[in-house]
Coordinates of C-alpha atoms in Angstrom, one line a residue:
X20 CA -45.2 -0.1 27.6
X21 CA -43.3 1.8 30.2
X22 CA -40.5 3.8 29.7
X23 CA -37.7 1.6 31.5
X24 CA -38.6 -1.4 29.2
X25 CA -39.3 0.9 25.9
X26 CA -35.5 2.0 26.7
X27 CA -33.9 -1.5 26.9
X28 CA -35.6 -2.5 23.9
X29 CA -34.5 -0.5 21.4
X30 CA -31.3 1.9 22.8
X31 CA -29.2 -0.9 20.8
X32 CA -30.7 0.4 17.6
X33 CA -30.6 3.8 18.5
X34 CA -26.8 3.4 19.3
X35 CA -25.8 2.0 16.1
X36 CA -27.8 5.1 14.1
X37 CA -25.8 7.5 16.4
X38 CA -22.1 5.7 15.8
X39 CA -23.0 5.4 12.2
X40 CA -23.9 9.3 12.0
X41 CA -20.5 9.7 13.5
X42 CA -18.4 7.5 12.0
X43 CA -20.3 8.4 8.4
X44 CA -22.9 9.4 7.5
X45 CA -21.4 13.2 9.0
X46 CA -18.9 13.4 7.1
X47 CA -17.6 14.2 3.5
X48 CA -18.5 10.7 1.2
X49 CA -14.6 11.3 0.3
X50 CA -13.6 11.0 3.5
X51 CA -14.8 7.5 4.3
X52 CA -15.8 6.0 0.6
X53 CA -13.6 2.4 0.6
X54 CA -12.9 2.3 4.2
X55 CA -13.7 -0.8 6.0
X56 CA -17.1 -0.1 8.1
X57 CA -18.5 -2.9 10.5
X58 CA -21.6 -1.6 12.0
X59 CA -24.4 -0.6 10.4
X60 CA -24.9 -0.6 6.7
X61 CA -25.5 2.4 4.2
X62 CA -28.4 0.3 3.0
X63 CA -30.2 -0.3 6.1
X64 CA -29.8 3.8 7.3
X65 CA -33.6 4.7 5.3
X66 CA -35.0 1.7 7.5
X67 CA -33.3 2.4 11.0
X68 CA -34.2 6.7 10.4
X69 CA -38.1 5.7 10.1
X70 CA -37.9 3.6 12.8
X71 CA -36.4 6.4 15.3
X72 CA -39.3 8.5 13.8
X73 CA -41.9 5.8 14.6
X74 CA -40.2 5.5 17.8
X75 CA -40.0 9.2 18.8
X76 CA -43.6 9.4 18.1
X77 CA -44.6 6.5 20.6
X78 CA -42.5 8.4 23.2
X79 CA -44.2 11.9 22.7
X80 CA -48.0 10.2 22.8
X81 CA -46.9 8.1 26.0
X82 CA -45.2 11.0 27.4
X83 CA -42.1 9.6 28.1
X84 CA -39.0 12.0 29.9
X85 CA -37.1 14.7 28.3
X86 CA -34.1 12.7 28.1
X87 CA -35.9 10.1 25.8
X88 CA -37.6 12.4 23.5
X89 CA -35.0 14.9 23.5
X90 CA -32.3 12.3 22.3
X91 CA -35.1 10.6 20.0
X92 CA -35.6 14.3 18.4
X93 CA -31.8 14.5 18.3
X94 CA -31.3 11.3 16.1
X95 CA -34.5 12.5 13.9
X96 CA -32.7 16.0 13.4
X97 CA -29.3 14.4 12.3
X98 CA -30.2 11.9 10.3
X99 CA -33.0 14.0 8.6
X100 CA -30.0 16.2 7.9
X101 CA -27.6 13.4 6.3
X102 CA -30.4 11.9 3.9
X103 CA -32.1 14.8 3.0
X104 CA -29.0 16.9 2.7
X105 CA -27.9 18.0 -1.7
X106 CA -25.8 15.6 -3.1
X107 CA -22.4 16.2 -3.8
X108 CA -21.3 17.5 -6.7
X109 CA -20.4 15.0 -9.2
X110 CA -17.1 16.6 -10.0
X111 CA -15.6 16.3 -6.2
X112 CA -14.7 12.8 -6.4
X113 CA -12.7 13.3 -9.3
X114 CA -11.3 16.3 -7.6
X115 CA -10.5 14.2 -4.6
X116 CA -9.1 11.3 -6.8
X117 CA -6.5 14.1 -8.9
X118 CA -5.4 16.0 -5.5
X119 CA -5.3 13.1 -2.9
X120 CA -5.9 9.3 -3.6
X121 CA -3.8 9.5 -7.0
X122 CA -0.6 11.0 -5.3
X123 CA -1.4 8.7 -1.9
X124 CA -1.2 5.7 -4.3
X125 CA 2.2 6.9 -6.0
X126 CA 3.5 7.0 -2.9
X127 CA 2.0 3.9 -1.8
X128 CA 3.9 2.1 -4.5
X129 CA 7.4 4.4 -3.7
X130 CA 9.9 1.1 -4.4
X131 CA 8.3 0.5 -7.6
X132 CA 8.5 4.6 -8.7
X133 CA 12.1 4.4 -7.4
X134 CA 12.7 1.6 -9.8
X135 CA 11.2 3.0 -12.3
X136 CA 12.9 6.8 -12.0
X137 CA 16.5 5.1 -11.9
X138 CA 15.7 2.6 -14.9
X139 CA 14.6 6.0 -17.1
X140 CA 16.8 8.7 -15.4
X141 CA 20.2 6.6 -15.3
X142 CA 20.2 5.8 -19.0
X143 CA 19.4 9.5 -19.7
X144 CA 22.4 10.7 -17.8
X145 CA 24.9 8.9 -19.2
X146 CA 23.7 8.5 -23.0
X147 CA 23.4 12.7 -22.6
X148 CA 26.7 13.1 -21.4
X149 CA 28.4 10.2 -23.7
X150 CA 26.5 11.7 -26.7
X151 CA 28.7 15.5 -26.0
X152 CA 31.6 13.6 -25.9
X153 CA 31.0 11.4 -29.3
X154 CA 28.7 13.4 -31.7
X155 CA 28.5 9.9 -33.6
X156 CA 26.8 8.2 -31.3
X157 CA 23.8 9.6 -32.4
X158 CA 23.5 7.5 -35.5
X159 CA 23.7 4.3 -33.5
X160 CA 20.1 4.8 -32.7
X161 CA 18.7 7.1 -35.8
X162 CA 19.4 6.9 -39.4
X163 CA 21.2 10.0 -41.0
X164 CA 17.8 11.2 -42.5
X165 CA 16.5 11.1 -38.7
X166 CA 19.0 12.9 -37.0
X167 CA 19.0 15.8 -40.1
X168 CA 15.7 16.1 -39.4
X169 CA 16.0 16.7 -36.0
X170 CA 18.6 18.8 -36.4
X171 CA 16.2 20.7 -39.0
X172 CA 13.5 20.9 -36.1
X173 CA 15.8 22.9 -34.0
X174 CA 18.0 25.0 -36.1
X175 CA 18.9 28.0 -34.3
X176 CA 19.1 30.0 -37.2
X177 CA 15.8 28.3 -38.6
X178 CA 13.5 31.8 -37.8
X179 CA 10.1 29.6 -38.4
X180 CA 10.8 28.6 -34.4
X181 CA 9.9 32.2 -33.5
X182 CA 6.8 32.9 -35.3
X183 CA 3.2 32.3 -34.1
X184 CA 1.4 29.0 -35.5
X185 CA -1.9 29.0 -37.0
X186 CA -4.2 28.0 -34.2
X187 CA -5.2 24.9 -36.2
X188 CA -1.8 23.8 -36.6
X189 CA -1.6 24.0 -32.6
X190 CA -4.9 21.9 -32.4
X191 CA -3.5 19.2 -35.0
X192 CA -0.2 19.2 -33.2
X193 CA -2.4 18.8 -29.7
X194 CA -3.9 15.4 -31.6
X195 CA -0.5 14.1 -32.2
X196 CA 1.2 14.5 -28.8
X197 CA -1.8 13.2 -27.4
X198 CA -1.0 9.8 -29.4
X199 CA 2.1 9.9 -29.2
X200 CA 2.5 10.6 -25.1
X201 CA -0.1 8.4 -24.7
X202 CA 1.4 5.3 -26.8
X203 CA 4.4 5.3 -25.0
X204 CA 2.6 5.7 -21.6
X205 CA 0.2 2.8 -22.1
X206 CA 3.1 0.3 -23.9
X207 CA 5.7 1.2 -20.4
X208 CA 2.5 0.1 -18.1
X209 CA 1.2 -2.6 -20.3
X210 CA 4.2 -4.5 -21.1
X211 CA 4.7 -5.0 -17.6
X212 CA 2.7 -8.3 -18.1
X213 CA 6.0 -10.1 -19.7
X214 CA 7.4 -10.5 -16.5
X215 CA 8.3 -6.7 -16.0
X216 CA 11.0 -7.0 -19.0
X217 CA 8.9 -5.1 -21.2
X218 CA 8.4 -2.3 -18.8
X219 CA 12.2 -2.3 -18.3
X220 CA 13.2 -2.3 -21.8
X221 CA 10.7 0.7 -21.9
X222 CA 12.1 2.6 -19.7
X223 CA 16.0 2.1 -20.8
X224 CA 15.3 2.6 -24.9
X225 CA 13.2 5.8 -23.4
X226 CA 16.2 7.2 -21.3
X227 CA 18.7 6.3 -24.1
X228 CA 16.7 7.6 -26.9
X229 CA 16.4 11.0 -24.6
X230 CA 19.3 11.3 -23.6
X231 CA 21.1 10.8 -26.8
X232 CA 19.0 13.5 -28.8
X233 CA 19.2 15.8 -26.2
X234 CA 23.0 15.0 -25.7
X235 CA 23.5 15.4 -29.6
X236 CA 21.4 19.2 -29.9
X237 CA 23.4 20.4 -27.1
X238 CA 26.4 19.3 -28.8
X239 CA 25.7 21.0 -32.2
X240 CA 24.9 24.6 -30.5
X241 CA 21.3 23.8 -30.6
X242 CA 20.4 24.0 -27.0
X243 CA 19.4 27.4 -26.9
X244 CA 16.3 26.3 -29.2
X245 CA 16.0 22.6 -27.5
X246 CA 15.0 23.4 -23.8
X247 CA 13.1 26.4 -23.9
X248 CA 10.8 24.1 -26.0
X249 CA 11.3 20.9 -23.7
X250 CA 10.9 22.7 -20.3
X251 CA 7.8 23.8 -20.4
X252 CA 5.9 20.0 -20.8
X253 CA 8.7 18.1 -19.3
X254 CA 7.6 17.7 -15.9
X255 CA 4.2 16.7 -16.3
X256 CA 5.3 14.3 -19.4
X257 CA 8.8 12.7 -17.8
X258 CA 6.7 12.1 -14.3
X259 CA 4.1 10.7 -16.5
X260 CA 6.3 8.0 -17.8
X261 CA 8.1 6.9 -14.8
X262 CA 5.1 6.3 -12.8
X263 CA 3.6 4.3 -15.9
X264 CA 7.0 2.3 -15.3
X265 CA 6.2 2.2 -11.3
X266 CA 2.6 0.7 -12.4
X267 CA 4.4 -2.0 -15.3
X268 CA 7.2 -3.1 -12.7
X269 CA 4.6 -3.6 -10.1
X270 CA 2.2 -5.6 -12.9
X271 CA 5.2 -7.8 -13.8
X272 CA 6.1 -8.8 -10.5
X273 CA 3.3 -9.7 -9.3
X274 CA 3.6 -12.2 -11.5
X275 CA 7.1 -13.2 -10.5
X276 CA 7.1 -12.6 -6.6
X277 CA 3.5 -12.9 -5.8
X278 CA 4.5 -13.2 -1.7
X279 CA 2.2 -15.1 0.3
X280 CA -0.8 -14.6 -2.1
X281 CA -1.8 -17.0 -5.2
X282 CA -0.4 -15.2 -8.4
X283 CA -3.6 -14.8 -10.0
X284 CA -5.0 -13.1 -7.0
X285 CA -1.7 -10.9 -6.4
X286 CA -1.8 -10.0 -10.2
X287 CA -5.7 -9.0 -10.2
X288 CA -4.7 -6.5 -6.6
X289 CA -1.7 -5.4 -9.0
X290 CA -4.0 -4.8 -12.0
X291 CA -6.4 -3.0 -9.6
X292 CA -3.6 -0.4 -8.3
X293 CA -2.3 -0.1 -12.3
X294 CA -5.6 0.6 -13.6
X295 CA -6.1 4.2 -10.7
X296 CA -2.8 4.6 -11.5
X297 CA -3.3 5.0 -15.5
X298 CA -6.2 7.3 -15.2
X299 CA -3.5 9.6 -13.5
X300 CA -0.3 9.4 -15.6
X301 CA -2.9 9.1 -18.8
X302 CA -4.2 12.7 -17.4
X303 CA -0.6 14.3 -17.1
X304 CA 0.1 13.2 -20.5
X305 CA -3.0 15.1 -22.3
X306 CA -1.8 18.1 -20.1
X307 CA 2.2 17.7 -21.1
X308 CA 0.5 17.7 -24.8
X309 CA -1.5 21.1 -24.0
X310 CA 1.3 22.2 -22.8
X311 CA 3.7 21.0 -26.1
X312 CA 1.1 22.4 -28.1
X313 CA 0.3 25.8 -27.1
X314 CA 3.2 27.1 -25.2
X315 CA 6.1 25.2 -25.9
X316 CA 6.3 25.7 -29.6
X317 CA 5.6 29.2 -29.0
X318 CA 8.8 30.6 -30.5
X319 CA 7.6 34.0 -29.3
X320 CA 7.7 33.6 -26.0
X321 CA 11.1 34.7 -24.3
X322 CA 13.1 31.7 -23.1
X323 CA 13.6 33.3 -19.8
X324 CA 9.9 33.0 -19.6
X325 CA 9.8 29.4 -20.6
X326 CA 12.6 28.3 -18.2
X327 CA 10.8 30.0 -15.5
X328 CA 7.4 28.3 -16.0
X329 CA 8.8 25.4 -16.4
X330 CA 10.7 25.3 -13.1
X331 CA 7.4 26.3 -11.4
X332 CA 5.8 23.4 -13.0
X333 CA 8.2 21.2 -11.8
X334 CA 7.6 22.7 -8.4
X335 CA 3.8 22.0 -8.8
X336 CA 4.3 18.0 -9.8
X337 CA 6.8 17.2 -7.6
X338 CA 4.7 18.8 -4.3
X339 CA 1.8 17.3 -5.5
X340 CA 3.1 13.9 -5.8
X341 CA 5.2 14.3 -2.8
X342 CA 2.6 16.0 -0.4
X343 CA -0.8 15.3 -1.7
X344 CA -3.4 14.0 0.0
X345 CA -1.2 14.0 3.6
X346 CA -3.3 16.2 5.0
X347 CA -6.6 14.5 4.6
X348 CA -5.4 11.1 5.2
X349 CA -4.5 12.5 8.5
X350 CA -7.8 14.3 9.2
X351 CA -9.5 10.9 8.3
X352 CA -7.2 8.8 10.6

């Protein structure tokens, strides 16, 4: 066959190995994993690579041009380099999920977050600042035996709050949180399914319940024993909470203003987005439990300290939900 026709023939398939080489199979799997591709597929790449080696092998024993075999011996090299090359390591997806598809898909949903953070953060405010002003209120919400023990749990003059824990107390402690913050993580998403009411009763009963206790310890003179212990977890654990709210609302209404889209197909995309988003708030609130476990009820730490890692903490969550993943969405753009 001679050259001119061996060219025509198959520079098509050649083409579509190079553009998928540049479009894909060159870079990071993270980079392009989900995004819509319409030329050649992953699955066909083993095929196509054999086919330029089968092909640059007819050129060298005919002895076509340089500019044949050279580009031939190009393709070979590259694609020998893409499916030969060590697979990735099995933690970098899950590194690329925590640092930029999770925060991407917070934002992503930024109405619903809004919604959510006013819902919680509203009712905190003002069941804080009503509960100084009326010390009663309190036991509106609590019975008396509730609210003494509370009070019990953060006595100033109570000494136990400054000594060291048994490191199996920490770990049982750990267990609980890890219910607990997890319980009222999963019921503020789930209940999203009754029409978004649950979520929002969630939310408000969470705020008030906050906000009242908190309101209350400040009130009695126990703040100086309160947020030392509460600063330290509260950012991961309160972020936590209202995306899990973000995730409910957008659940419930799916179901009530499904748009253009059939409401069982709008609520399977919403149960989709609620489902990445869990694996991320469900993550912050085992780490707001390490956190509760092991340093915040560390009466021996200074509560300088405490305040001051705490505010770096927020720092950390609110850049990383506000910033993450920009930079790489831009690189793949």
């Amino acid at each position: 066959m001679r050259q001119e026709r061996f060219v025509e023939r198959y520079q098509d398939e050649w083409r579509e190995f190079e553009d998928w080489l540049q479009a894909r199979g060159e870079l990071p799997q993270t980079r392009w994993s989900g995004r819509p591709w319409t030329g050649l597929r992953d699955e066909d790449v083993p095929l196509r690579y054999c086919r330029i080696c089968q092909h640059l092998a007819l050129a060298r024993r005919r002895g076509y041009s340089p500019s044949v075999t050279h580009r031939l011996q190009d393709l070979m090299q590259r694609g020998h380099n893409v499916l030969y090359r060590a697979p990735a390591a099995r933690f970098r997806p899950v590194v690329d999920f925590v640092l930029n598809q999770f925060p991407r898909l917070v934002r992503a949903h930024r109405g619903y977050m809004l919604a959510s953070l006013l819902l919680f953060v509203v009712p905190l405010v003002v069941t804080f600042v009503l509960s100084v002003e009326r010390p009663d209120m309190v036991y509106t919400l609590m019975d008396p035996a509730q609210v003494a023990n509370v009070e019990r749990m953060y006595n100033p003059a109570d000494h136990g709050h400054y000594e060291m824990r048994a490191a199996s107390t920490n770990v049982g402690m750990f267990g609980y949180y890890v219910m607990n913050n997890v319980s009222i993580g999963f019921r503020t998403f789930a209940s999203g399914i009754f029409l978004a009411i649950g979520t929002v009763f969630a939310l408000v009963l969470n705020g008030v319940m906050g906000g009242t206790v908190a309101g209350h310890l400040q009130q009695i003179g126990s703040g100086s024993t309160f947020w030392p212990f509460v600063v330290g977890h509260s950012a991961p654990e309160l972020s936590a909470i209202v995306i899990a709210g973000g995730a409910g609302l957008r659940i419930g209404m799916a179901l009530v203003a499904p748009g253009r889209r059939r409401r069982i197909d709008a609520l399977i995309a919403a149960g989709l987005d609620g489902a990445r988003l869990s694996m991320g708030f469900f993550a912050m609130l085992i780490v707001a439990a390490l956190i509760e476990a092991f340093w915040s009820s560390n009466g021996a730490i200074p509560s300088s300290v405490k305040f001051a890692v705490g505010a770096m903490l927020w720092t950390l969550v609110l850049a990383w939900l506000l910033l993450g993943g920009r930079r790489s969405a831009t690189r793949a753009d």
